[in-house]
Coordinates of C-alpha atoms in Angstrom, one line a residue:
M1 CA 99.2 122.5 149.8
G2 CA 101.4 120.3 152.0
P3 CA 100.3 118.2 155.4
G4 CA 99.8 121.4 157.8
A5 CA 98.8 123.7 155.7
D6 CA 95.6 126.1 156.7
E7 CA 93.9 128.2 153.8
S8 CA 94.7 131.2 156.0
D9 CA 98.2 130.9 155.0
L10 CA 97.7 131.7 151.4
T11 CA 95.3 135.0 152.2
A12 CA 98.3 136.0 154.0
M13 CA 100.4 135.6 151.2
G14 CA 97.7 137.2 148.7
K15 CA 99.8 140.3 148.7
D16 CA 103.1 138.5 147.4
K17 CA 101.2 136.7 144.6
Y18 CA 103.3 138.4 141.8
D19 CA 106.5 138.1 143.3
L20 CA 105.8 134.4 142.7
R21 CA 105.4 135.0 138.9
Q22 CA 108.8 137.5 139.0
V23 CA 111.0 134.0 139.6
E24 CA 109.9 132.7 136.3
M25 CA 110.6 136.0 134.6
G26 CA 114.0 135.9 136.4
N27 CA 114.0 138.2 139.4
E28 CA 116.5 137.3 141.8
N29 CA 114.9 138.6 144.6
P30 CA 111.0 136.9 144.6
G31 CA 109.8 137.5 147.7
F32 CA 109.8 134.2 149.0
Q33 CA 112.1 131.9 150.3
I34 CA 111.9 128.1 150.6
D35 CA 113.7 126.6 154.0
L36 CA 113.7 122.8 154.0
S37 CA 115.7 122.3 156.8
D38 CA 113.1 121.4 158.9
G39 CA 112.0 118.4 156.2
R40 CA 108.4 119.9 155.6
G41 CA 109.5 122.8 153.3
V42 CA 108.3 126.0 154.3
I43 CA 108.0 128.8 152.2
T44 CA 107.8 132.4 153.9
T45 CA 107.7 136.0 152.4
N46 CA 110.6 138.3 152.9
G47 CA 109.9 141.1 155.4
A48 CA 106.9 138.7 157.5
K49 CA 108.7 138.9 160.6
G50 CA 106.5 141.1 162.9
S51 CA 103.8 141.2 160.4
G52 CA 101.6 138.8 161.4
D53 CA 102.0 136.9 157.9
K54 CA 102.5 133.2 158.6
P55 CA 104.5 130.6 156.6
V56 CA 102.9 128.5 153.8
V57 CA 104.2 125.3 154.2
A58 CA 104.6 122.9 150.8
S59 CA 104.9 119.3 151.1
K60 CA 109.2 118.3 151.1
E61 CA 107.8 115.4 148.4
T62 CA 106.3 117.8 146.4
V63 CA 109.3 120.3 146.3
Q64 CA 111.8 117.3 145.6
E65 CA 109.5 116.0 143.0
E66 CA 109.9 119.5 141.5
D67 CA 113.8 119.6 142.0
E68 CA 114.7 115.8 141.0
S69 CA 112.2 116.1 138.0
D70 CA 114.2 116.2 134.8
R71 CA 111.2 115.8 132.6
Q72 CA 111.7 117.5 129.2
Q73 CA 110.2 120.2 127.3
W74 CA 109.8 120.8 123.8
A75 CA 112.4 123.0 122.4
N76 CA 109.9 125.7 121.0
P77 CA 106.1 125.8 120.4
I78 CA 106.0 124.9 116.8
E79 CA 107.6 121.2 117.5
F80 CA 104.7 120.8 119.8
L81 CA 102.1 122.4 117.1
L82 CA 103.5 120.1 114.4
S83 CA 103.9 117.1 116.6
C84 CA 99.9 117.5 116.9
I85 CA 99.7 118.0 113.4
A86 CA 101.3 115.1 112.4
M87 CA 99.8 112.7 114.9
S88 CA 95.9 114.0 114.1
V89 CA 96.9 114.2 110.2
G90 CA 97.2 110.4 109.8
L91 CA 96.1 107.4 107.5
G92 CA 92.8 108.5 108.5
N93 CA 92.2 111.2 106.3
V94 CA 93.8 109.9 103.3
W95 CA 91.9 106.6 103.1
R96 CA 89.0 106.6 105.5
F97 CA 87.7 110.3 105.6
P98 CA 87.0 109.8 102.1
F99 CA 84.9 106.9 101.3
T100 CA 83.0 107.6 105.0
A101 CA 82.0 110.8 103.4
F102 CA 81.0 109.0 100.6
E103 CA 79.5 106.3 101.8
N104 CA 77.1 108.6 104.5
G105 CA 75.8 111.3 102.3
G106 CA 78.9 112.8 100.3
G107 CA 78.7 116.7 100.4
A108 CA 75.5 116.0 102.9
F109 CA 78.1 114.1 105.3
L110 CA 80.0 117.5 106.0
I111 CA 77.3 118.7 108.1
P112 CA 77.2 116.1 110.8
Y113 CA 81.0 115.4 110.5
I114 CA 81.4 119.5 111.1
I115 CA 78.7 119.6 113.9
V116 CA 80.1 116.8 115.7
L117 CA 83.4 118.2 115.7
L118 CA 82.3 121.5 117.1
I119 CA 80.1 119.7 119.6
I120 CA 82.6 116.5 120.8
G121 CA 85.9 116.9 118.9
K122 CA 87.3 120.1 119.1
P123 CA 86.2 120.3 123.1
F124 CA 87.6 116.9 123.8
Y125 CA 91.1 118.0 122.2
Y126 CA 90.8 121.0 123.8
M127 CA 90.3 119.1 127.6
E128 CA 93.1 116.5 126.5
L129 CA 95.8 119.3 126.1
A130 CA 94.5 121.2 128.8
L131 CA 94.7 117.9 131.4
G132 CA 98.3 117.1 130.3
Q133 CA 99.6 120.6 130.3
F134 CA 98.3 121.4 133.5
S135 CA 99.7 118.6 135.3
S136 CA 102.7 117.7 133.5
Y137 CA 102.0 113.8 133.4
G138 CA 101.0 111.4 130.8
P139 CA 97.6 109.6 130.5
V140 CA 97.7 107.5 133.4
R141 CA 99.4 109.7 136.3
L142 CA 97.3 112.6 135.8
W143 CA 94.4 110.8 137.3
E144 CA 95.7 112.1 140.4
V145 CA 92.6 114.4 139.3
V146 CA 90.1 111.6 140.3
P147 CA 92.5 108.5 141.6
G148 CA 89.5 106.1 141.6
L149 CA 89.3 106.6 137.5
K150 CA 92.9 105.8 137.3
G151 CA 91.6 102.8 135.4
V152 CA 90.6 105.2 132.8
G153 CA 94.5 106.2 132.0
I154 CA 95.3 102.1 132.2
G155 CA 92.4 101.0 129.6
Q156 CA 93.7 104.1 127.4
M157 CA 97.0 102.4 127.6
I158 CA 96.1 98.7 126.8
S159 CA 93.9 100.0 123.8
T160 CA 96.4 101.9 122.5
T161 CA 99.1 99.7 122.7
G162 CA 96.9 97.2 121.0
V163 CA 96.4 100.0 117.7
F164 CA 99.9 100.6 117.5
T165 CA 100.9 97.1 117.2
Y166 CA 98.6 96.5 114.1
Y167 CA 99.4 100.2 113.0
C168 CA 102.9 99.4 112.4
S169 CA 102.1 96.3 110.5
I170 CA 100.2 98.7 107.7
M171 CA 103.3 100.8 108.1
A172 CA 105.2 97.6 107.2
V173 CA 103.0 96.8 104.0
T174 CA 103.4 100.6 103.1
M175 CA 107.3 100.4 102.8
F176 CA 107.2 97.1 101.2
Y177 CA 105.2 98.8 98.2
F178 CA 107.9 102.0 98.6
F179 CA 110.4 99.6 97.8
A180 CA 108.8 97.9 95.2
S181 CA 107.7 101.0 93.2
F182 CA 111.5 101.6 92.4
Q183 CA 111.3 98.7 89.8
A184 CA 111.1 99.4 86.0
E185 CA 107.9 98.5 85.5
L186 CA 105.6 98.7 88.7
P187 CA 104.9 94.6 89.3
W188 CA 101.2 95.3 89.9
A189 CA 100.6 96.9 86.9
R190 CA 100.8 93.6 84.7
C191 CA 99.6 90.0 85.2
D192 CA 102.1 87.2 86.4
P193 CA 101.5 83.9 84.4
S194 CA 101.0 82.3 87.8
W195 CA 98.1 84.6 88.7
D196 CA 95.0 83.0 88.0
D197 CA 91.5 84.7 86.8
C198 CA 93.7 88.1 86.2
S199 CA 93.0 90.7 84.5
D200 CA 94.9 93.9 83.7
S201 CA 95.8 96.8 80.4
Y202 CA 97.8 94.7 78.2
G203 CA 95.3 92.1 77.4
S204 CA 94.8 89.5 80.3
N205 CA 91.2 89.3 81.2
G206 CA 89.7 87.9 84.3
S207 CA 87.3 88.5 87.5
R208 CA 90.3 89.7 89.6
S209 CA 92.6 92.7 89.2
S210 CA 96.2 92.5 88.8
S211 CA 96.7 94.8 92.1
E212 CA 94.6 92.8 94.0
I213 CA 96.3 89.5 93.3
Y214 CA 99.3 91.5 93.5
F215 CA 98.0 92.6 97.3
K216 CA 96.4 89.8 98.7
D217 CA 98.1 86.9 97.0
F218 CA 101.6 88.2 96.6
V219 CA 102.4 90.6 99.6
L220 CA 99.7 89.5 102.3
Q221 CA 99.7 85.9 101.1
E222 CA 96.0 86.0 102.7
K223 CA 94.0 83.2 103.8
D224 CA 90.2 82.2 103.4
Q225 CA 90.0 81.1 107.1
I226 CA 92.0 80.9 110.0
D227 CA 90.5 77.7 111.4
D228 CA 93.7 76.0 110.7
G229 CA 95.9 78.8 112.6
I230 CA 97.3 81.6 111.1
G231 CA 100.5 80.9 109.7
Y232 CA 104.4 81.8 110.0
P233 CA 105.2 85.6 109.4
E234 CA 106.1 86.5 106.2
W235 CA 110.0 87.2 105.9
R236 CA 109.6 90.4 103.4
L237 CA 106.8 92.2 105.4
S238 CA 109.0 91.2 108.6
L239 CA 111.7 92.9 107.6
C240 CA 109.7 96.4 106.4
L241 CA 108.5 95.8 110.3
L242 CA 111.5 95.5 111.6
F243 CA 112.5 98.9 109.6
S244 CA 109.0 100.3 111.1
W245 CA 110.3 100.2 114.2
I246 CA 113.7 101.3 113.9
T247 CA 112.5 104.2 112.8
I248 CA 110.1 105.0 115.5
C249 CA 112.4 103.6 118.2
L250 CA 115.5 106.5 116.6
V251 CA 112.5 109.4 116.5
L252 CA 111.6 108.4 120.2
I253 CA 114.5 107.6 121.7
K254 CA 115.5 110.9 123.1
G255 CA 111.8 111.7 123.8
V256 CA 110.3 114.9 122.5
Q257 CA 114.4 116.5 122.0
S258 CA 114.1 114.2 119.3
S259 CA 110.6 113.6 118.2
G260 CA 110.1 117.7 118.0
K261 CA 113.1 117.5 115.5
A262 CA 111.1 114.8 112.8
A263 CA 107.8 116.5 113.3
Y264 CA 108.9 119.4 110.6
F265 CA 109.1 116.9 108.0
L266 CA 106.3 114.5 109.3
A267 CA 104.1 117.3 109.4
L268 CA 104.9 119.1 106.3
F269 CA 105.8 116.8 103.9
P270 CA 102.3 114.8 103.3
Y271 CA 100.6 118.3 102.2
V272 CA 103.3 118.7 99.7
V273 CA 102.5 115.2 98.1
L274 CA 98.7 115.4 98.6
I275 CA 99.2 119.0 96.4
I276 CA 101.2 117.1 93.8
L277 CA 98.8 114.6 93.7
L278 CA 95.9 116.5 93.3
I279 CA 97.7 118.4 90.9
R280 CA 98.5 115.4 88.8
G281 CA 94.9 113.6 89.6
A282 CA 93.0 117.0 88.4
T283 CA 94.6 116.8 84.9
L284 CA 93.4 113.4 84.3
P285 CA 90.6 112.4 82.3
G286 CA 87.4 111.6 84.5
A287 CA 88.6 113.4 87.5
V288 CA 85.9 116.0 87.7
N289 CA 83.4 113.3 87.7
G290 CA 85.4 111.7 90.7
I291 CA 85.1 114.8 92.7
L292 CA 81.5 115.6 91.7
Y293 CA 80.4 111.8 93.2
F294 CA 82.4 113.0 96.0
I295 CA 81.0 115.9 97.3
T296 CA 77.3 115.5 95.9
P297 CA 75.1 115.5 98.9
Q298 CA 72.6 113.2 99.6
W299 CA 70.3 115.0 102.0
E300 CA 68.1 112.2 102.9
K301 CA 71.2 110.6 104.6
L302 CA 71.0 113.1 107.8
L303 CA 67.8 111.6 108.9
D304 CA 69.8 108.2 109.0
P305 CA 71.0 107.9 112.8
Q306 CA 73.8 105.5 111.8
V307 CA 75.2 108.9 109.4
W308 CA 75.9 110.9 112.6
Y309 CA 77.5 107.6 114.1
A310 CA 80.1 107.8 111.4
A311 CA 80.3 111.5 111.9
V312 CA 81.6 110.7 115.7
T313 CA 83.9 107.6 114.8
Q314 CA 85.7 109.7 112.1
S315 CA 86.3 112.5 114.6
F316 CA 87.4 110.2 117.3
F317 CA 89.8 108.1 114.7
S318 CA 91.0 111.4 112.7
L319 CA 91.5 113.8 115.7
G320 CA 92.9 110.8 118.0
V321 CA 91.3 111.8 120.7
A322 CA 90.9 109.7 124.2
F323 CA 94.3 107.3 123.3
G324 CA 96.4 109.3 125.5
A325 CA 98.7 110.7 122.7
L326 CA 97.2 114.3 123.3
T327 CA 98.2 114.5 127.0
F328 CA 101.4 112.5 126.3
Y329 CA 102.4 115.3 123.9
S330 CA 100.7 118.4 126.2
S331 CA 102.6 116.9 129.1
F332 CA 106.2 118.4 128.3
N333 CA 104.5 122.0 127.4
P334 CA 105.3 124.9 130.0
L335 CA 102.8 125.6 132.6
H336 CA 101.1 128.8 130.8
H337 CA 101.7 127.5 127.0
N338 CA 98.7 128.8 124.7
F339 CA 97.0 125.3 123.8
H340 CA 94.1 127.3 123.2
R341 CA 95.6 128.6 119.8
D342 CA 96.9 125.0 118.9
A343 CA 93.7 123.1 119.5
V344 CA 92.1 125.7 117.0
I345 CA 94.8 125.4 114.5
V346 CA 95.5 121.2 114.6
T347 CA 91.4 120.6 114.5
T348 CA 90.9 123.0 111.6
M349 CA 94.1 121.8 109.9
D350 CA 93.1 118.2 110.2
T351 CA 89.3 119.1 108.7
F352 CA 91.2 120.6 106.4
T353 CA 93.1 117.8 105.5
S354 CA 90.6 115.4 105.2
L355 CA 88.9 117.4 102.6
L356 CA 92.1 117.6 100.9
A357 CA 92.7 113.9 100.8
G358 CA 89.1 113.7 99.6
F359 CA 89.5 115.4 96.1
T360 CA 92.6 113.7 95.7
I361 CA 91.5 110.3 96.0
F362 CA 88.4 110.6 94.1
A363 CA 90.3 112.6 90.9
I364 CA 92.3 109.4 90.8
L365 CA 89.1 107.4 91.2
G366 CA 87.3 108.7 88.8
N367 CA 90.2 108.5 86.5
L368 CA 90.2 104.8 87.4
A369 CA 86.2 104.5 86.2
H370 CA 86.9 106.4 83.1
E371 CA 89.5 103.9 81.9
K372 CA 87.4 100.9 83.0
G373 CA 84.3 102.3 81.5
V374 CA 82.1 102.1 85.0
D375 CA 80.5 104.3 87.0
V376 CA 82.7 105.4 90.0
S377 CA 81.0 103.5 92.7
N378 CA 82.2 100.6 91.4
V379 CA 86.0 101.3 91.8
V380 CA 85.4 102.9 95.4
S381 CA 87.1 101.4 98.7
S382 CA 88.3 102.0 101.9
G383 CA 91.3 101.5 103.8
S384 CA 93.6 99.0 102.9
G385 CA 91.8 98.5 99.6
L386 CA 92.1 102.3 98.6
A387 CA 96.0 102.1 99.6
F388 CA 96.6 99.1 98.2
I389 CA 94.5 98.0 95.1
S390 CA 92.7 100.8 93.9
Y391 CA 95.1 103.8 94.0
P392 CA 98.0 101.9 92.5
E393 CA 96.0 100.4 90.1
T394 CA 95.5 104.0 88.9
I395 CA 99.2 105.1 89.2
A396 CA 100.2 102.0 87.4
K397 CA 98.3 103.7 84.1
F398 CA 99.9 106.8 84.3
E399 CA 101.8 107.3 81.0
H400 CA 104.7 109.6 82.7
V401 CA 107.0 108.1 85.3
P402 CA 104.5 106.0 87.4
Q403 CA 107.3 104.9 89.9
L404 CA 107.7 108.5 90.8
F405 CA 104.1 109.0 91.7
S406 CA 104.1 105.4 93.4
V407 CA 107.0 106.2 95.5
L408 CA 105.9 109.8 96.3
F409 CA 102.3 108.2 97.4
F410 CA 103.8 105.7 99.3
L411 CA 106.3 107.6 101.0
M412 CA 103.5 110.0 102.1
L413 CA 101.7 106.8 103.6
Y414 CA 104.4 106.1 105.7
T415 CA 105.3 109.4 106.9
L416 CA 101.7 109.7 108.0
G417 CA 101.9 106.2 109.8
I418 CA 105.0 107.3 111.5
G419 CA 103.3 110.5 112.7
S420 CA 100.4 109.2 114.4
A421 CA 102.6 105.8 115.7
I422 CA 104.9 107.5 117.4
S423 CA 102.5 109.5 119.4
L424 CA 100.8 106.6 120.4
V425 CA 103.9 104.8 121.1
G426 CA 105.4 107.3 123.0
A427 CA 102.0 107.9 125.4
V428 CA 102.8 103.9 126.4
I429 CA 106.1 104.6 127.3
T430 CA 105.7 107.9 129.3
S431 CA 103.2 106.5 131.1
Y432 CA 105.5 103.5 132.5
C433 CA 108.2 106.7 133.2
D434 CA 105.6 108.4 134.9
Q435 CA 104.9 105.8 137.4
F436 CA 108.8 104.7 137.5
P437 CA 110.8 107.6 137.1
D438 CA 114.1 105.9 138.0
H439 CA 113.9 103.9 134.7
K440 CA 115.8 105.3 131.8
R441 CA 113.6 106.6 129.1
W442 CA 115.8 105.3 126.4
I443 CA 116.3 101.9 127.7
V444 CA 112.0 102.1 128.0
T445 CA 111.7 103.4 124.9
L446 CA 114.1 100.4 123.2
V447 CA 112.4 97.6 125.5
V448 CA 108.5 99.0 123.9
C449 CA 109.9 99.1 120.7
I450 CA 111.4 95.5 120.7
G451 CA 108.3 94.4 122.3
G452 CA 105.9 95.8 119.7
F453 CA 108.1 94.2 117.1
L454 CA 107.7 91.0 118.3
V455 CA 103.8 91.5 118.4
G456 CA 103.6 92.7 115.2
L457 CA 104.7 89.6 113.6
V458 CA 101.4 88.2 113.9
Y459 CA 100.3 90.5 111.8
V460 CA 102.4 90.0 108.9
T461 CA 101.5 86.1 108.7
P462 CA 99.1 84.9 106.5
G463 CA 96.2 85.1 108.6
G464 CA 97.5 88.3 110.0
Q465 CA 94.6 90.6 108.6
W466 CA 91.9 88.4 110.5
I467 CA 93.6 89.7 113.5
L468 CA 94.5 92.9 112.5
D469 CA 90.6 93.3 111.7
L470 CA 89.5 91.7 115.1
V471 CA 92.0 93.6 117.6
D472 CA 91.1 96.9 115.8
H473 CA 87.6 96.4 116.1
Y474 CA 87.8 95.2 120.0
S475 CA 90.9 97.2 121.2
G476 CA 90.4 100.8 119.3
G477 CA 86.9 100.5 118.4
F478 CA 83.8 101.1 120.7
I479 CA 86.2 100.4 123.5
I480 CA 87.4 104.1 122.9
Y481 CA 83.9 105.6 123.4
I482 CA 83.1 104.1 126.9
L483 CA 86.5 105.7 127.8
A484 CA 85.8 108.8 126.6
L485 CA 82.8 108.7 128.3
T486 CA 84.0 108.0 131.7
E487 CA 86.9 110.6 131.3
V488 CA 84.6 113.4 130.9
I489 CA 82.1 112.4 133.3
G490 CA 85.0 112.1 135.8
I491 CA 86.3 115.8 134.6
A492 CA 83.3 117.6 134.2
W493 CA 81.1 116.3 136.9
I494 CA 83.7 114.6 139.7
Y495 CA 86.8 116.6 139.6
G496 CA 84.0 119.7 138.4
L497 CA 83.8 121.9 135.4
E498 CA 83.9 125.0 137.2
N499 CA 87.3 123.9 138.7
F500 CA 88.5 122.7 135.5
C501 CA 87.6 126.1 133.9
R502 CA 89.4 127.8 136.7
D503 CA 92.4 125.8 136.0
I504 CA 92.5 126.8 132.5
E505 CA 92.1 130.5 133.4
F506 CA 95.2 130.2 135.8
M507 CA 97.0 128.8 133.1
L508 CA 96.1 130.9 129.7
G509 CA 94.6 134.1 132.0
I510 CA 91.4 133.6 130.4
K511 CA 87.6 132.6 130.9
V512 CA 86.2 129.7 129.2
S513 CA 83.1 128.2 129.4
C514 CA 73.6 106.5 119.2
L515 CA 71.6 103.7 117.8
V516 CA 74.0 100.4 116.8
T517 CA 73.0 97.2 115.6
M518 CA 75.0 94.4 117.3
E519 CA 75.8 92.1 114.9
S520 CA 78.6 89.4 114.8
F521 CA 82.0 90.8 113.5
K522 CA 82.8 89.3 110.1
Y523 CA 86.0 89.8 108.5
G524 CA 85.5 90.0 104.5
G525 CA 81.9 89.1 105.4
K526 CA 83.0 85.4 106.6
E527 CA 82.7 84.4 110.5
Y528 CA 85.4 84.0 112.6
P529 CA 85.7 81.3 114.6
A530 CA 84.2 81.3 118.2
S531 CA 87.7 81.2 119.6
A532 CA 88.4 84.1 117.6
Q533 CA 85.8 86.4 119.2
A534 CA 86.0 84.8 122.6
C535 CA 89.5 86.3 122.1
G536 CA 88.6 89.6 120.7
W537 CA 85.8 90.3 123.3
A538 CA 88.2 89.6 125.9
L539 CA 90.5 91.8 124.5
F540 CA 87.5 94.4 125.0
A541 CA 87.1 93.2 128.6
V542 CA 90.4 93.9 129.7
G543 CA 90.4 97.4 128.6
V544 CA 87.1 98.2 130.0
L545 CA 87.6 96.3 133.4
Q546 CA 90.7 98.8 134.2
I547 CA 88.0 101.0 135.2
P548 CA 86.2 99.6 138.2
F549 CA 89.2 97.0 139.1
W550 CA 91.3 100.4 139.9
A551 CA 88.6 102.2 141.3
V552 CA 87.5 99.5 143.6
W553 CA 91.6 99.2 144.3
T554 CA 92.1 102.9 145.1
I555 CA 89.1 102.9 147.2
C556 CA 90.5 100.0 149.6
K557 CA 94.0 101.7 149.5
Y558 CA 92.0 104.6 150.9
Y559 CA 90.1 102.3 153.6
K560 CA 90.7 103.6 157.2
T561 CA 87.6 104.4 158.9
S562 CA 84.8 104.1 156.9
I563 CA 83.9 103.0 153.2
P564 CA 82.6 106.5 152.5
Q565 CA 85.1 108.1 153.7
A566 CA 87.2 106.1 151.3
I567 CA 85.2 106.4 148.5
K568 CA 85.1 110.5 148.9
K569 CA 88.9 110.4 148.9
A570 CA 89.2 108.1 145.8
F571 CA 86.9 110.5 143.7
H572 CA 88.8 114.0 145.2
Y573 CA 91.9 114.9 143.9
T574 CA 95.0 114.5 145.6
K575 CA 97.9 116.6 146.7
R576 CA 100.0 115.4 144.0
W577 CA 97.4 117.2 141.6
G578 CA 98.3 120.0 140.3
P579 CA 101.2 122.5 138.5
K580 CA 104.4 120.6 139.3
S581 CA 106.6 123.7 140.1
V582 CA 106.7 125.2 143.3
K583 CA 106.1 128.6 142.1
S584 CA 103.1 127.6 140.3
R585 CA 101.3 125.7 142.7
Q586 CA 101.4 128.6 145.0
E587 CA 100.0 130.8 142.4
W588 CA 97.4 128.4 141.5
E589 CA 96.4 127.9 145.2
L590 CA 96.1 131.9 145.4
F591 CA 94.6 132.1 142.2
K592 CA 91.7 129.9 143.8
E593 CA 91.4 131.7 146.6
E594 CA 90.9 134.6 144.7
E595 CA 88.2 133.3 142.7
K596 CA 86.2 131.7 145.9
D597 CA 86.5 135.4 147.5
K598 CA 84.7 137.0 144.7
F599 CA 81.6 134.5 144.7
R600 CA 81.3 135.0 148.4
N601 CA 81.1 138.9 147.5
E602 CA 78.8 138.6 144.8
S603 CA 74.8 139.1 145.2
T604 CA 72.2 136.7 146.6
P605 CA 70.5 136.3 143.2
Y606 CA 74.1 135.7 141.1
K607 CA 75.0 133.1 143.2
V608 CA 71.1 131.2 143.4
A609 CA 71.4 131.6 139.8
H610 CA 75.1 130.1 139.5
V611 CA 74.0 126.7 141.7
L612 CA 70.6 126.4 139.4
L613 CA 72.8 126.2 136.6
G614 CA 74.9 123.7 138.2
V615 CA 77.9 125.9 137.1
Y616 CA 79.0 126.8 140.7
R617 CA 80.9 124.3 142.9
R618 CA 83.1 124.9 145.7
S619 CA 86.8 124.5 144.9
P620 CA 87.8 121.7 147.2
R621 CA 91.0 122.6 149.4
S622 CA 94.1 120.4 148.6
D623 CA 94.0 116.8 150.4
T624 CA 95.8 117.3 153.5
S625 CA 96.1 113.2 154.7

């Protein structure tokens, strides 16, 4: 409620609560009027004169925010659903999950993974969708709910920026391989005369495969050390990086209006390719051995804490929670959109895709092991090693049209990368536009994409992979867990779980109710220089320190009479928290009042049980300062 409003005003409007909903359904006589003539925004019910009903006063700022806002919405619910699928189903499902599962117990890994997914992954996914949809704000502005924790949103954006700058460099390498796949013979299939110690299927015998030399020495031109610097950007990869950023810019230039249309292809095409590759891989010699190697359970691994930590890591990495992308997407939903259904569908599809990718990848690796006459464990690798060495090596050995399968595989990887990248970049753009709504979104998008390209040039240098791993470790690793934990504490304990569940009920109409060893970070088993480690920790610190910095900043902002009062205000949601629509905001206030009245009328034992269980918390009144 706005300044000067009294809670009894809401009770007086109780009989007209359904009239508010009629406005959304197009009723020309909704039962209330808004008068801005006195500068306050007075909402009065029709027929209230002489009845004793008091006018409800809404903040003029709130009304103007709604009237002046041109925030987009998804063209239809399918575009939102497919965009979430394209975001969550990314490179982590294809080149990270199969190796993680194999390394942590094979089929037995599914037990801790599904448990973590149900206990942590799905609820977190659900919470972030709810926060974005309820507030209609991105990951920074939504912290009107607990202003003192605004640093969580800013920290997430710093971390997300670090992630998408290197993520696009991976897409650049993928695009390089995509174009190289159109040659008459795949260039990594045969050893070049200039490649020393090379081994291929055409008689050359060496300790390094032709696909490995092609990737590390020809494409990346990778350095063994970076003590003397990282070198200059490789021009071919720079062009591919530019192509990737142009694609992202075109998809995001019109906001969700353009990205929603792209989602149809980004979400569905990877499944077509995965199924084609699975069918082809399953027909190859040795494929069954590879699949069995993937799913054979190692039950003793379930007692290893590292396996459970790997399950948490994979869940966060795969679903994309705590990066701000989910709140960015859901903030463009209508207030009463059924995100409950979407959360179930997307998290289920994510798990299904990980398993599908696992069967596809290990079928191919089983064939590679069969061709080499070695055990499957000798050809298993993760990340870039799987995508750019092991898998291309197997495709090169296909008897029929290996170029076609190579084109499909790398186009699929590129599509998966774009789907995730646009959500990360879009989250940063939306956070900025929420803070500065007068700035044109297309200009902000253009500036962010140009800046992302310029920073990304660092990763396409000979020492770029060193920097990539460093940024990933400090900007996209453990820092995410700190931000996620603080986010949960802020919503569940400070704002209040009861309040949050009540907000969800208002939107949907339904009731809801590790051990790590610290070691020096290395790249390929080699130590980073002390200066690089220091830069990494500095990057980590910049993100984490946003939490206490903005907490102190907000407390100082609210400090007028006493520090305790300022702290209380800093960790209490402001009058701007809630649905942006005036009509929906009034409905929400009425709904909270009804829930409080229900509780007051309950029996004493019922109240005591709620208090003891920590379920009930007083519904806080909106900030009237």
